[in-house]
Every structure is written in C-alpha cells, then in structure tokens.
C-alpha cells in the first residue's frame, strides 16, 4: 500500500471533525472521498498532508509513519496537496507560483526540466508564465495549483474539490488532466462533492458522513449502490 490511514481521528480544537477513518491508497490508483458539506473530506486530506494533527490512529506512507510530521516534511516524503479553493499566490506570476512548489528540492537542474514538463502539460500556463496569477480564469488557476503540486515531484497527489466553481467543459478538461497524470504513474486521492465525476475517475471510493466512513468499495460498485445514487448522484 502506498498510503495507509488507520483509525484516524482529527479535528479543530475541541471539535472532532473525523472519527476512526481508515483509508488505503494502492500504488498507481485513484481513490476518491465523497460526501456532503461538512462530512469531513477536507479534514481527512489535511490529516494526510500534515496540515491537521492526528489525535488518534496512524498514517503510513511507503511503510513509514508520517502522522505527527509537519506539512513540509510530508511534502518531502512525496505527498503533494492541491488545496480547496486552489490557494495560489495571487500577486505572484504563474512561473513564480510554480517554482514555489519546488522550494524544498535540492536537485536544481531537474527543477528546470520539470518546469518545462509542466509547461508542456499545460500550454496555457506557458503562454501566461509572466502573468499575475490572480488575473487567470478559475480553470487556469486550478491548472496552476495542480502544476505547482507537480513541481514537488510527488508520488501521491491529494486533490481537494478540483471541480469546484468551474464550468462543465472546464471540469471535463480537469478530469482528463487527472486521468493523464494518473496514467503516467502518479497515485491520487480525490476529494469531491461532484460524486458523479469522482466515481467515474476513481478506482475505489469512500463515502464520509458526519465525520465517519459510511461506505466504501470499488467506485463502479458504489456508483450502482442505491444509497449512493439517492444521496449523492441525485438519481
Ligand atoms: P466541504 O465539502 O463543505 O468542504 P468537508 O467534507 O470537506 O466539507 P470538513 O471541511 O472536513 O468537511 O469539515 C468537517 C467538520 O469540521 C465540519 O463540521 C466543519 O464545520 C468542521 N471544521 C472545518 N474546518 C474547521 C475549522 N477551521 N475550525 C473549526 N471547525 C472546522
């Protein structure tokens, strides 16, 4: 298993946001976490990337414990987080934003070729490399957030609601990018409120409800599950 989260409880001060969550991410797969507003999806992702402390349970990445490590150390292990709402640096240029993704890396010559790789994958970012990030469209900002995460050379990409606020045609484009990135060997944890999209992309899925895992299984099985269809797919 690439990442194993076992019995994790986490939250905010006295508020427990997720309780006893166990999630396994096999190498090369896309695992999705779906659920309604406030179900605990973002908190689960933040626990994985070291942005929220784990109160109980453990998280292993490539067999090594990573819970308790600060977020910067988790990135260095090979986990990159594309946060909800993109969180790009609005006043910095596209290229400067991308370079921040590589700030922990010491292999300077490779950074240049990886930057070129990101520009190859996202031609629109290359065209806008000197443009300030805040002037970009929502879809372009999402691409920038993904590109920045790729600049840390991750083996696991955590994505929080990449489809949020984007027009359907742009969502389709982002979905294709996620598929391509995965086909090239990167494992993905995808948090989505858009369950239709998530279950289409993912190999395996977890359904969170009020902080606990209500259901899990292969994505195509959950897609046919009556409860999932009624509660999340609007069918
Ligand atoms: P959404 O899709 O709306 O982002 P989510 O499934 O990602 O929802 P979380 O953001 O993980 O859910 O929230 C889980 C619970 O933790 C909610 O009850 C929420 O109110 C609470 N929570 C989230 N962030 C904070 C915070 N910064 N301080 C206090 N409570 C928080």
Short mmCIF file of N, CA and C and ligand atoms in Angstrom, two decimals, residues 11-13 15-18 35-44 46 52 84 160-161 191-193 208 211, ligand 1:
data_model
loop_
_atom_site.label_atom_id
_atom_site.label_comp_id
_atom_site.label_asym_id
_atom_site.label_seq_id
_atom_site.Cartn_x
_atom_site.Cartn_y
_atom_site.Cartn_z
N UNK A 11 -9.42 16.91 14.18
CA UNK A 11 -10.40 17.98 14.26
C UNK A 11 -9.77 19.32 14.51
N UNK A 12 -10.57 20.18 15.09
CA UNK A 12 -10.16 21.57 15.30
C UNK A 12 -10.40 21.90 16.76
N UNK A 13 -9.35 22.02 17.53
CA UNK A 13 -9.51 22.27 18.95
C UNK A 13 -10.35 21.17 19.59
N UNK A 15 -13.33 20.36 18.66
CA UNK A 15 -14.27 19.78 17.69
C UNK A 15 -13.63 18.59 16.99
N UNK A 16 -14.28 17.44 17.09
CA UNK A 16 -13.82 16.27 16.35
C UNK A 16 -14.50 16.28 14.98
N UNK A 17 -13.70 16.45 13.92
CA UNK A 17 -14.29 16.55 12.58
C UNK A 17 -14.36 15.19 11.89
N UNK A 18 -13.36 14.34 12.14
CA UNK A 18 -13.40 12.97 11.60
C UNK A 18 -13.05 11.99 12.71
N UNK A 35 -18.84 12.84 -0.24
CA UNK A 35 -19.68 13.12 0.92
C UNK A 35 -20.20 14.53 0.83
N UNK A 36 -21.18 14.84 1.64
CA UNK A 36 -21.81 16.16 1.60
C UNK A 36 -20.98 17.22 2.29
N UNK A 37 -21.57 18.40 2.42
CA UNK A 37 -20.95 19.51 3.12
C UNK A 37 -20.61 19.15 4.55
N UNK A 38 -19.38 19.44 4.96
CA UNK A 38 -19.02 19.23 6.36
C UNK A 38 -18.88 17.78 6.78
N UNK A 39 -18.82 16.86 5.82
CA UNK A 39 -18.73 15.43 6.16
C UNK A 39 -17.36 15.06 6.70
N UNK A 40 -16.35 15.91 6.40
CA UNK A 40 -15.01 15.64 6.91
C UNK A 40 -13.98 15.32 5.84
N UNK A 41 -14.34 15.54 4.60
CA UNK A 41 -13.44 15.18 3.49
C UNK A 41 -12.15 16.00 3.53
N UNK A 42 -12.32 17.32 3.66
CA UNK A 42 -11.14 18.20 3.68
C UNK A 42 -10.26 17.89 4.88
N UNK A 43 -10.87 17.66 6.02
CA UNK A 43 -10.09 17.35 7.23
C UNK A 43 -9.29 16.06 7.04
N UNK A 44 -9.89 15.07 6.37
CA UNK A 44 -9.18 13.81 6.12
C UNK A 44 -7.94 14.06 5.27
N UNK A 46 -6.36 16.90 4.95
CA UNK A 46 -5.40 17.71 5.71
C UNK A 46 -4.62 16.85 6.70
N UNK A 52 -3.36 19.03 9.46
CA UNK A 52 -4.12 18.91 10.71
C UNK A 52 -3.49 17.80 11.53
N UNK A 84 -8.29 22.99 -1.39
CA UNK A 84 -9.59 23.51 -1.76
C UNK A 84 -9.45 25.01 -2.06
N UNK A 160 -8.22 18.47 -3.47
CA UNK A 160 -9.45 18.84 -2.76
C UNK A 160 -10.40 19.62 -3.67
N UNK A 161 -11.46 18.98 -4.08
CA UNK A 161 -12.51 19.60 -4.90
C UNK A 161 -11.98 20.36 -6.11
N UNK A 191 -10.80 14.33 -3.43
CA UNK A 191 -11.96 14.69 -2.62
C UNK A 191 -12.92 15.46 -3.51
N UNK A 192 -14.17 15.05 -3.54
CA UNK A 192 -15.12 15.71 -4.43
C UNK A 192 -16.53 15.73 -3.86
N UNK A 193 -17.22 16.85 -4.10
CA UNK A 193 -18.67 16.87 -3.85
C UNK A 193 -19.39 16.40 -5.10
N UNK A 208 -17.97 9.54 3.14
CA UNK A 208 -17.97 10.06 4.51
C UNK A 208 -19.31 10.71 4.82
N UNK A 211 -18.40 12.85 9.57
CA UNK A 211 -17.13 12.52 10.20
C UNK A 211 -16.75 11.06 10.28
P1 LIG B 1 -16.94 20.76 2.49
O1 LIG B 1 -17.19 19.96 1.28
O2 LIG B 1 -18.08 21.66 2.85
O3 LIG B 1 -15.62 21.45 2.50
P2 LIG B 1 -15.88 18.63 4.11
O4 LIG B 1 -16.47 17.29 3.90
O5 LIG B 1 -14.60 18.90 3.44
O6 LIG B 1 -16.94 19.72 3.71
P3 LIG B 1 -14.61 19.46 6.52
O7 LIG B 1 -14.23 20.79 5.94
O8 LIG B 1 -13.55 18.47 6.71
O9 LIG B 1 -15.77 18.83 5.66
O10 LIG B 1 -15.36 19.75 7.88
C1 LIG B 1 -15.69 18.73 8.82
C2 LIG B 1 -16.20 19.37 10.10
O11 LIG B 1 -15.16 20.14 10.70
C3 LIG B 1 -17.37 20.31 9.91
O12 LIG B 1 -18.27 20.09 10.97
C4 LIG B 1 -16.76 21.67 9.99
O13 LIG B 1 -17.67 22.61 10.50
C5 LIG B 1 -15.59 21.47 10.93
N1 LIG B 1 -14.50 22.39 10.59
C6 LIG B 1 -13.87 22.50 9.40
N2 LIG B 1 -12.91 23.44 9.43
C7 LIG B 1 -12.92 23.96 10.68
C8 LIG B 1 -12.17 24.97 11.36
N3 LIG B 1 -11.17 25.63 10.75
N4 LIG B 1 -12.48 25.22 12.65
C9 LIG B 1 -13.46 24.55 13.29
N5 LIG B 1 -14.20 23.59 12.70
C10 LIG B 1 -13.95 23.28 11.43
#
